Amino acid sequence: VSEPVRVLTAHWDDPSVIPLKGYEAAGGYRALRSALAMSSGDLVQVMKDSGLRGRGGAGFPTGMKWSFVPQDTGKPTYVTVNFDESEPGTCNNRELVEREPHALIEGTAIAARAIECHTAFIYVRGEYLWQGLLVQRAVEEAYAAGYLGKDIMGSAYDLDIVVHRGAGAYICGEETALLSSLEGFRGQPRLRPPFPAVEGLYESPTLINNVETLMNVPHIVANGADWFKSMGTEKAPGTKMFTVSGKVERPGNYELPLGTPFGELLELAGGMLGGARLKAWTPGGSSTPFLTADHMDVGLDFESISEAGSLLGTGAVIVLDESDCMVEAARRLTEFYAHESCGKCTPCREGTWWAQRVLSRIEQGYGREADIPLMADMGKNILFKAFCALADGAVSPIQSSLRYFMDEYEAHVREGRCPVTGVGPGRAMQDAAGELSVDEVVEAIP
Amino acid sequence: MAVFDAALRAQAEQVKARYPAGRERSAIMPLLYLAQSVEGHVTREGMREVGELLAITTAEVEAVASFYTMLRLRETGTHVVSVCTNLSCALVGANDVYEAAHEAAGIPHGEELSEDKLITLHEEECLGCCELAPVVQVNAANHDRVTPERIREIVETLRRGEVPEPARGPAIRDFKQASRVLAGVEVPT
């Protein structure tokens, strides 16, 4: 097993770095000082050379994203930090901020400097009430010490950071929805192009980066692109935070070089809870297709996970064991998407709502034979048929559980109960239900 | 203004000033949190006054308020207890916690507000604390690895008029205080 590399988590055992003084003592804000002495173009180039890719899910090259923001349009440029971490199973941004809030402020300031931005926004999900307070306090400390505000460290560069709270909407993690929300509208996605880099917040060029992405930035500026590329894989350098939850002995956030095999992460997390057998896992949260025990050796990086048929996403690993019902898992996640669909696109709004009803019927033992192909068909009719990736994410748990656990779906329908948990009325009852209308069946579901 | 008295109006102006000139509409969410901090939920009058503060219509405000679950348009208890039942929490017993919460708070299924209006119980989507599942929030303050016994204790503590000690961060007195904190006008100790 490879040693966990500690870049983002190097100070996690040291609470003294939470307030500014301790963060400075540990070398904090030196990278910002270096960045202020560099040109915007040089900063963008370092980020490009490092090969850093966005940690929020899509894995887009960060330096390229920075380079897309024009600085000569006559409009202001903006940095917007996406701290709306809401993907089920994901909580590394939360712990990164809890343990080293100033690293986020420093990364944000460097990114702002790189695109000549003078006002940055940190969008914190509403449920992170305490973490938002930590960010707010770090911002205030940074102002008081001259790391924010006017003429930062005598560089003639000015930057303000505004902390903005969300109010409980998963969709606001989607970057264009986040901008709508920040502008004071419903958090609904917008059509791209124009991309936010060209026309984002307040119709101005805008850079949107995830918390973990930005926290890598001071390390890259301080240690150089080559150092960063010495970790991880060629196409995905650096480390990644993985949140492991579900049926493991030691759930938690772990930092590993990208490309580390899944089996090593599972071992770091103490292995399966109670020594049970692994059944399924998500590599990157609820929107990424389930993988199985056959994927133990798959490397945790964008390319390897993609080749295995899933997505690295946010690195949120949810682990299920043999006592867990896959139909229930798919139903729970589908309910989430049905609740969080913003309602803009019909395939997503209607599709997720109907899918959760049908999945619920199968789970409860009232499923019909036609329900299984119906689910597969619904998946096809939602995937890539909506404005944003929420709809595509909603399809992941359904299609992947069908792919790997078709037997389990069929057994639910055939036996009229869950083959794993035994929940359900049984076949006789299911036959009787066949005489009823859809509405009556739904009514009969407890 | 019935919801925004003079003192709150002054705070509302400070909230608006956080955003660039001409972009005050960005303040709509914190202003709605402020309205919620007065009445315990966002009322029609609250929305009308937020509209007045931003020079937009009540309908425009309602379009925003109705989109976000933490802005509550229905009558809400003194405390909001949120139980996550998403997958990570469900795998380690969240269902039992949610059932115990219903029972302890005396709230039948299909309803969310206790008869004494002390507690609003909310079945929550992922709260971003998955490594500490099952997760419960009381007024947006976190409780980790909650068991059915623990949720019963939490409800009992609220009934005694006390605030259960959260796992991390400050205790939040009630949902109104949580709303003030989220509006960015109060830092709890």
XYZ file of C-alpha atoms in Angstrom:
635
model
C 0.000 0.000 0.000
C 1.372 3.417 -0.962
C 1.935 5.932 1.805
C -0.734 8.588 1.866
C 0.824 11.744 0.411
C -0.063 14.808 2.405
C -0.256 18.053 0.517
C -3.721 19.406 1.215
C -3.909 17.522 4.497
C -0.344 18.214 5.691
C -1.614 20.328 8.587
C -4.735 18.399 9.443
C -3.343 17.272 12.784
C -2.398 20.816 13.705
C -5.344 23.012 14.740
C -2.978 25.968 15.218
C -3.209 26.641 11.436
C -6.906 27.494 11.664
C -6.327 31.056 12.872
C -4.169 33.346 10.737
C -1.100 33.436 13.009
C -0.649 29.683 12.908
C -1.275 29.571 9.169
C 1.427 32.210 8.636
C 3.812 30.361 10.941
C 3.335 27.257 8.780
C 4.304 29.231 5.667
C 0.869 30.543 4.769
C 0.447 33.510 2.402
C 4.029 33.194 1.108
C 2.640 31.831 -2.156
C 0.357 34.859 -2.438
C 3.375 37.118 -1.938
C 5.185 35.286 -4.776
C 2.071 35.450 -6.953
C 1.805 39.203 -6.489
C 5.312 39.537 -7.899
C 4.374 37.483 -10.967
C 2.503 38.610 -14.051
C -0.987 37.376 -14.736
C 0.318 35.488 -17.774
C 3.063 33.759 -15.766
C 0.576 32.614 -13.135
C -1.715 31.150 -15.766
C 1.285 29.445 -17.370
C 2.394 27.823 -14.087
C -1.094 26.488 -13.612
C -1.146 25.156 -17.182
C 2.290 23.558 -16.731
C 1.236 21.884 -13.492
C -1.530 19.971 -15.257
C -3.914 20.606 -12.357
C -7.442 19.559 -13.262
C -10.623 20.762 -11.580
C -11.584 18.719 -8.536
C -15.287 19.554 -8.571
C -16.258 16.718 -10.879
C -15.524 17.512 -14.509
C -11.723 17.448 -14.309
C -11.244 20.347 -16.726
C -7.641 21.671 -16.849
C -7.471 24.570 -14.409
C -4.791 26.598 -16.190
C -6.760 26.445 -19.419
C -9.883 27.596 -17.591
C -7.951 30.558 -16.206
C -6.596 31.402 -19.654
C -10.123 31.543 -21.113
C -11.019 34.602 -19.018
C -10.450 37.729 -21.139
C -9.096 40.710 -19.233
C -9.604 43.325 -21.919
C -13.350 43.539 -22.382
C -13.761 46.742 -20.408
C -15.876 44.814 -17.903
C -14.657 43.665 -14.492
C -13.610 40.027 -14.083
C -14.872 37.885 -11.223
C -13.756 34.807 -9.332
C -16.521 32.690 -7.871
C -15.584 29.912 -5.484
C -17.890 26.940 -5.606
C -18.225 25.854 -1.975
C -21.737 24.544 -2.611
C -20.522 21.017 -1.960
C -23.723 18.969 -2.184
C -23.018 15.838 -4.211
C -24.257 12.973 -2.022
C -21.306 11.232 -0.424
C -18.994 14.234 -0.798
C -17.557 16.219 2.076
C -13.885 16.832 1.469
C -14.331 20.575 0.789
C -16.035 20.854 4.144
C -13.173 19.263 6.058
C -10.513 21.114 4.030
C -12.120 24.389 5.090
C -12.642 23.276 8.689
C -8.972 22.395 9.054
C -7.250 25.138 7.066
C -9.661 27.919 6.073
C -6.893 30.356 5.102
C -5.649 27.994 2.399
C -8.916 28.671 0.572
C -8.537 32.430 0.957
C -4.941 32.277 -0.298
C -5.840 30.082 -3.290
C -8.745 32.365 -4.139
C -6.562 35.469 -3.952
C -3.957 33.922 -6.273
C -6.621 32.898 -8.789
C -8.082 36.393 -8.601
C -4.675 37.914 -9.188
C -4.178 35.665 -12.231
C -7.270 37.011 -13.957
C -6.930 40.582 -12.634
C -10.110 40.288 -10.622
C -10.884 42.687 -7.793
C -14.035 41.124 -6.383
C -14.296 37.418 -5.575
C -17.309 35.585 -4.181
C -17.294 32.444 -2.074
C -20.621 30.638 -2.449
C -21.083 28.481 0.656
C -23.943 26.012 0.803
C -26.475 27.064 3.431
C -26.213 23.831 5.380
C -22.526 24.580 6.016
C -23.481 27.186 8.591
C -20.383 26.720 10.744
C -17.977 26.312 7.836
C -19.326 29.568 6.393
C -18.481 31.242 9.698
C -14.954 29.844 9.482
C -14.576 31.255 5.977
C -15.988 34.597 7.097
C -13.561 34.768 10.021
C -10.607 33.861 7.807
C -11.632 36.597 5.350
C -11.817 39.137 8.175
C -8.411 38.091 9.510
C -6.924 38.320 6.021
C -8.301 41.855 5.596
C -6.882 42.899 8.968
C -3.447 41.533 8.030
C -3.440 43.204 4.613
C -3.800 40.007 2.550
C -7.106 41.313 1.231
C -8.407 44.803 0.619
C -6.493 47.703 -0.904
C -2.853 47.551 -2.028
C -2.230 43.983 -0.846
C 1.277 43.716 0.616
C 2.274 46.924 -1.129
C 1.623 45.461 -4.578
C -0.973 48.030 -5.632
C -3.299 45.092 -6.222
C -6.782 45.304 -4.638
C -9.086 42.404 -3.863
C -12.353 42.085 -1.970
C -13.884 38.730 -1.039
C -17.613 38.454 -0.377
C -19.017 35.401 1.417
C -22.430 34.440 0.046
C -24.662 31.743 1.559
C -26.797 29.347 -0.427
C -30.125 28.108 0.847
C -30.402 24.403 0.148
C -30.347 23.683 -3.567
C -28.045 20.991 -4.976
C -28.338 22.427 -8.459
C -26.426 25.550 -7.397
C -23.253 23.453 -7.505
C -23.685 23.512 -11.306
C -21.671 26.552 -12.294
C -24.228 28.438 -14.354
C -26.950 27.744 -11.772
C -24.601 29.022 -9.103
C -24.232 32.266 -11.046
C -28.009 32.632 -11.425
C -28.357 32.103 -7.688
C -25.598 34.568 -6.858
C -27.247 37.164 -9.074
C -30.420 36.819 -7.037
C -32.492 34.508 -9.212
C -33.737 30.937 -8.992
C -30.753 28.633 -9.205
C -31.435 27.385 -12.711
C -28.722 26.527 -15.220
C -28.135 28.650 -18.291
C -27.400 27.602 -21.813
C -23.719 27.495 -22.760
C -22.251 29.156 -24.766
C -21.655 31.814 -23.719
C -19.429 30.133 -21.181
C -18.986 31.793 -17.801
C -15.355 32.581 -18.684
C -16.658 34.982 -21.318
C -20.044 35.952 -19.906
C -20.586 34.792 -16.358
C -21.462 36.719 -13.241
C -23.175 40.025 -14.080
C -22.553 39.268 -17.787
C -18.825 39.632 -17.096
C -15.866 37.253 -17.565
C -15.923 34.865 -14.602
C -13.711 32.114 -13.282
C -15.477 29.439 -11.215
C -13.321 27.013 -9.286
C -13.966 24.357 -6.697
C -12.552 24.598 -3.148
C -10.159 21.655 -3.462
C -8.883 22.969 -6.808
C -8.107 26.366 -5.314
C -6.439 24.858 -2.265
C -3.907 23.200 -4.588
C -2.970 26.566 -6.064
C -0.730 27.953 -3.267
C 1.218 24.663 -3.210
C 1.790 24.810 -6.961
C 2.900 28.447 -6.846
C 5.220 27.703 -3.910
C 6.721 24.427 -5.141
C 6.446 24.655 -8.909
C 4.716 22.754 -11.660
C 7.334 19.989 -11.817
C 6.912 19.167 -8.144
C 3.159 18.899 -8.687
C 3.593 16.665 -11.708
C 5.752 14.287 -9.667
C 2.546 13.091 -7.990
C -0.381 11.299 -9.536
C -0.538 10.170 -13.153
C 0.718 11.803 -16.319
C -2.730 12.970 -17.368
C -3.940 13.610 -13.839
C -1.146 14.980 -11.678
C -1.375 15.711 -7.991
C -3.314 14.262 -5.142
C -7.058 14.011 -4.734
C -9.270 14.051 -1.689
C -11.521 11.016 -1.396
C -14.483 10.843 0.933
C -15.215 7.262 1.926
C -18.620 6.587 3.476
C -21.000 3.689 3.939
C -19.937 0.167 4.883
C -16.294 0.658 5.838
C -14.555 0.471 9.193
C -13.102 3.994 9.119
C -15.191 6.344 7.001
C -13.391 9.617 6.385
C -11.586 11.933 4.013
C -8.345 10.568 2.613
C -5.749 12.198 0.392
C -4.061 9.990 -2.181
C -2.097 10.501 -5.389
C -4.423 10.288 -8.369
C -4.227 6.856 -9.933
C -4.023 4.945 -6.644
C -5.964 1.676 -6.998
C -9.374 1.629 -5.304
C -8.325 -1.346 -3.174
C -5.707 0.782 -1.422
C -8.228 3.454 -0.555
C -10.555 0.813 0.817
C -7.721 -0.540 2.946
C -6.900 2.952 4.219
C -10.530 3.249 5.242
C -10.098 0.138 7.361
C -11.640 -2.284 4.883
C -15.237 -3.435 4.768
C -17.350 -2.903 7.882
C -17.385 -6.081 9.934
C -15.448 -7.892 7.212
C -18.534 -8.070 4.967
C -18.153 -8.558 1.231
C -17.997 -5.551 -1.069
C -20.973 -5.318 -3.383
C -20.823 -1.941 -5.087
C -19.205 1.466 -4.807
C -19.428 4.866 -6.414
C -16.094 6.422 -7.395
C -17.275 10.015 -7.321
C -20.607 10.476 -5.616
C -24.190 9.685 -6.465
C -23.928 10.968 -10.044
C -21.230 8.475 -10.998
C -22.156 4.953 -12.098
C -21.704 2.193 -9.525
C -18.713 -0.085 -9.887
C -18.337 -3.467 -8.188
C -15.899 -5.803 -6.434
C -14.507 -6.594 -9.890
C -13.081 -3.076 -10.007
C -10.831 -3.345 -6.963
C -7.663 -2.622 -8.961
C -8.998 0.281 -10.987
C -6.875 3.396 -10.526
C -8.615 6.378 -9.013
C -8.007 8.908 -11.756
C -10.118 10.448 -14.499
C -8.953 8.154 -17.305
C -8.904 4.819 -15.471
C -12.314 5.293 -13.894
C -13.731 6.399 -17.206
C -12.339 3.274 -18.904
C -14.013 1.201 -16.197
C -17.347 2.771 -17.163
C -17.792 5.395 -14.508
C -16.539 8.860 -13.547
C -14.107 10.146 -10.955
C -16.555 12.941 -10.084
C -15.842 14.437 -6.692
C -13.980 11.378 -5.401
C -16.867 10.487 -3.110
C -16.698 6.759 -2.555
C -19.915 5.310 -1.158
C -19.427 1.652 -0.256
C -22.214 -0.944 -0.210
C -21.938 -4.498 1.063
C -23.833 -7.690 0.296
C -26.611 -6.934 2.775
C -27.594 -3.809 0.845
C -30.358 -3.767 -1.748
C -29.323 -2.152 -5.035
C -32.900 -1.242 -5.955
C -33.217 0.632 -2.689
C -29.889 2.368 -3.306
C -31.010 3.401 -6.802
C -34.393 4.520 -5.467
C -32.873 6.664 -2.708
C -30.538 8.407 -5.126
C -33.306 8.856 -7.689
C -35.502 10.454 -5.016
C -32.660 12.848 -4.392
C -32.547 13.871 -8.052
C -36.320 14.134 -8.250
C -36.205 16.493 -5.267
C -33.253 18.502 -6.529
C -34.232 18.764 -10.217
C -34.713 22.486 -10.790
C -37.702 21.747 -13.008
C -36.433 23.563 -16.063
C -36.175 20.576 -18.437
C -38.993 18.106 -18.874
C -36.931 14.890 -19.226
C -35.257 15.588 -15.898
C -38.243 16.994 -13.987
C -40.748 14.351 -15.098
C -38.295 11.530 -15.670
C -36.772 11.542 -12.205
C -40.215 11.837 -10.589
C -41.603 8.855 -12.467
C -38.404 6.844 -12.075
C -38.508 7.115 -8.297
C -42.156 5.923 -8.303
C -41.407 2.913 -10.467
C -38.223 2.060 -8.558
C -40.136 2.352 -5.316
C -42.753 -0.064 -6.668
C -40.064 -2.593 -7.610
C -38.312 -2.187 -4.277
C -41.525 -2.746 -2.318
C -42.303 -5.957 -4.200
C -45.031 -4.578 -6.455
C -42.924 -4.356 -9.589
C -44.056 -5.665 -12.980
C -41.966 -7.347 -15.618
C -42.312 -4.337 -17.874
C -40.870 -2.078 -15.179
C -37.297 -3.195 -15.749
C -37.131 -2.381 -19.468
C -39.113 0.754 -18.610
C -36.318 1.861 -16.285
C -33.680 1.185 -18.928
C -35.732 3.085 -21.488
C -36.275 6.017 -19.134
C -32.546 6.229 -18.609
C -32.017 6.576 -22.343
C -34.668 9.261 -22.552
C -33.139 11.371 -19.797
C -29.435 10.990 -20.586
C -28.056 13.979 -22.516
C -31.607 15.254 -23.064
C -31.488 18.097 -20.550
C -29.726 21.406 -20.125
C -27.259 20.422 -17.442
C -25.511 17.388 -16.007
C -27.959 16.880 -13.136
C -30.172 14.809 -15.404
C -27.223 12.734 -16.631
C -26.171 12.166 -13.021
C -29.665 10.976 -12.181
C -29.380 8.244 -14.769
C -26.093 6.889 -13.360
C -27.400 4.942 -10.355
C -30.300 3.493 -12.349
C -28.377 2.363 -15.414
C -25.337 1.105 -13.534
C -27.355 -0.878 -11.010
C -29.302 -2.405 -13.904
C -26.042 -3.233 -15.661
C -24.419 -5.029 -12.762
C -27.374 -6.199 -10.692
C -30.070 -7.122 -13.219
C -30.603 -10.416 -11.324
C -31.543 -8.467 -8.272
C -34.111 -6.359 -10.113
C -35.580 -9.469 -11.747
C -35.756 -11.285 -8.412
C -37.646 -8.346 -6.884
C -40.268 -8.613 -9.611
C -40.354 -12.412 -9.793
C -40.552 -13.020 -6.046
C -42.497 -9.901 -5.124
C -39.970 -9.101 -2.452
C -36.378 -8.042 -2.034
C -34.047 -11.032 -2.401
C -31.529 -9.337 -0.099
C -33.640 -7.999 2.758
C -36.797 -10.084 2.322
C -38.953 -6.951 2.398
C -42.111 -7.204 0.271
C -45.471 -8.954 0.230
C -44.414 -11.901 -1.930
C -45.577 -13.177 -5.283
C -49.258 -13.846 -4.460
C -49.828 -10.311 -3.307
C -48.000 -8.995 -6.331
C -50.308 -10.930 -8.645
C -53.321 -9.425 -6.929
C -51.802 -6.021 -7.391
C -51.616 -6.747 -11.106
C -55.387 -6.377 -11.228
C -55.180 -2.842 -9.923
C -54.602 0.384 -11.785
C -51.250 2.126 -11.467
C -52.720 4.637 -9.032
C -54.194 1.912 -6.866
C -50.860 0.141 -6.750
C -49.099 3.315 -5.764
C -51.754 3.852 -3.091
C -51.092 0.346 -1.778
C -47.403 1.055 -1.309
C -46.782 1.598 2.359
C -42.540 47.979 7.358
C -43.985 45.307 9.605
C -41.228 42.720 9.220
C -38.221 44.969 8.679
C -38.234 47.505 11.507
C -35.803 50.427 11.440
C -32.917 48.425 12.943
C -33.401 45.510 10.554
C -33.739 47.878 7.623
C -30.347 49.305 8.499
C -28.903 45.795 8.492
C -30.620 45.108 5.185
C -28.847 48.120 3.687
C -25.505 46.778 4.954
C -26.259 43.411 3.359
C -27.041 45.109 0.032
C -23.772 47.042 0.231
C -21.779 43.791 0.065
C -22.537 43.523 -3.627
C -21.323 45.732 -6.481
C -23.294 48.904 -7.147
C -26.276 48.169 -9.343
C -26.146 44.460 -8.433
C -28.083 44.683 -5.174
C -30.453 41.986 -6.312
C -27.703 39.548 -5.301
C -28.715 40.337 -1.723
C -32.104 38.670 -2.127
C -31.161 35.441 -0.332
C -29.605 37.085 2.733
C -32.565 39.496 2.843
C -34.986 36.574 2.776
C -32.972 34.964 5.578
C -33.383 38.235 7.497
C -37.141 38.187 6.943
C -37.189 34.555 8.081
C -35.261 35.467 11.233
C -38.130 37.699 12.332
C -41.125 35.499 11.652
C -39.613 32.033 11.750
C -40.514 31.524 8.110
C -40.836 33.721 5.038
C -44.305 35.223 4.955
C -46.058 37.039 2.141
C -45.452 40.344 3.912
C -41.779 39.411 4.317
C -41.519 38.813 0.577
C -43.341 42.064 -0.198
C -40.906 44.037 1.955
C -37.844 42.313 0.477
C -39.238 43.301 -2.921
C -39.577 46.878 -1.721
C -35.973 46.862 -0.452
C -34.742 45.658 -3.843
C -37.238 47.542 -5.993
C -38.611 44.341 -7.535
C -42.080 42.800 -7.382
C -43.338 40.402 -4.724
C -43.802 37.833 -7.476
C -40.131 38.067 -8.402
C -39.194 37.574 -4.760
C -41.531 34.617 -4.415
C -40.018 33.012 -7.510
C -36.687 32.999 -5.690
C -37.941 32.188 -2.188
C -39.918 29.189 -3.409
C -36.848 27.674 -5.044
C -34.744 27.146 -1.930
C -35.605 24.640 0.793
C -33.866 26.540 3.584
C -36.145 29.477 2.942
C -39.349 28.152 4.425
C -42.664 29.414 3.123
C -44.778 27.355 5.517
C -45.296 27.775 9.247
C -42.168 26.409 10.895
C -41.301 25.188 14.358
C -39.005 27.000 16.774
C -36.399 24.413 15.838
C -35.806 22.703 12.539
C -34.529 19.152 12.919
C -33.154 17.758 9.662
C -32.434 14.046 9.341
C -30.406 12.963 6.324
C -31.694 9.759 4.726
C -29.587 9.861 1.600
C -27.513 6.817 0.696
C -24.404 7.251 2.893
C -26.560 7.844 5.951
C -29.161 5.218 4.995
C -26.439 2.557 4.793
C -25.635 3.034 8.467
C -29.081 3.330 9.997
C -30.585 6.717 9.083
C -34.025 5.210 8.535
C -34.268 4.168 12.178
C -33.116 7.632 13.227
C -35.756 9.271 11.027
C -38.509 6.995 12.377
C -37.381 7.655 15.956
C -37.418 11.402 15.257
C -41.032 11.233 14.043
C -42.033 9.251 17.088
C -40.123 11.330 19.631
C -41.413 14.603 18.223
C -44.948 13.224 17.988
C -45.193 14.129 14.316
C -47.193 11.708 12.149
C -45.858 10.696 8.741
C -46.869 13.127 6.043
C -46.645 16.017 8.481
C -43.639 18.052 9.516
C -44.697 20.370 12.339
C -45.247 19.205 15.910
C -48.539 20.160 17.509
C -46.859 22.470 20.017
C -45.010 24.100 17.077
C -41.700 23.402 18.780
C -40.205 21.219 16.057
C -40.277 21.048 12.284
C -38.931 17.682 11.177
C -37.375 17.582 7.754
C -36.217 14.520 5.854
C -33.034 15.902 4.429
C -30.893 15.275 1.406
C -27.131 14.947 1.836
C -25.774 17.344 4.476
C -22.158 16.860 3.441
C -20.986 15.046 6.533
C -21.071 11.548 5.097
C -18.054 10.223 6.987
C -19.915 10.967 10.224
C -23.209 9.366 9.194
C -26.006 9.206 10.181
C -26.143 12.994 10.232
C -28.718 15.240 11.860
C -28.808 19.014 11.920
C -30.661 21.030 14.523
C -31.035 24.593 13.210
C -28.152 23.872 10.800
C -25.819 22.788 13.633
C -24.413 19.302 13.134
C -24.833 16.144 15.165
C -22.664 13.219 14.092
C -23.260 9.461 14.152
C -26.756 9.898 15.521
C -28.564 6.830 16.869
C -32.294 6.510 17.569
C -31.483 6.962 21.292
C -29.552 10.138 20.551
C -32.312 11.688 18.428
C -34.775 11.009 21.271
C -32.394 12.808 23.656
C -32.085 15.710 21.223
C -35.871 16.060 21.048
C -36.143 15.842 24.855
C -33.459 18.516 25.237
C -35.387 20.834 22.918
C -38.577 20.160 24.903
C -36.799 21.249 28.083
C -36.070 24.541 26.373
C -32.375 23.781 26.031
C -30.156 23.541 22.959
C -28.399 20.233 22.321
C -24.612 20.609 22.101
C -23.588 20.139 18.459
C -20.667 17.944 17.417
C -18.669 20.915 16.148
C -19.199 24.627 15.872
C -21.458 26.837 17.958
C -24.858 25.811 19.268
C -27.667 27.613 17.485
C -30.488 28.763 19.744
C -33.326 28.341 17.276
C -34.182 28.499 13.585
C -34.543 32.280 13.729
C -30.980 32.612 14.954
C -29.763 30.219 12.250
C -31.433 32.516 9.702
C -29.652 35.580 11.096
C -26.322 33.755 10.944
C -26.992 32.716 7.355
C -27.875 36.307 6.484
C -24.381 37.136 7.703
C -25.505 39.612 10.343
C -24.786 37.567 13.465
C -21.837 35.508 14.651
C -22.935 33.083 17.360
C -20.569 32.576 20.285
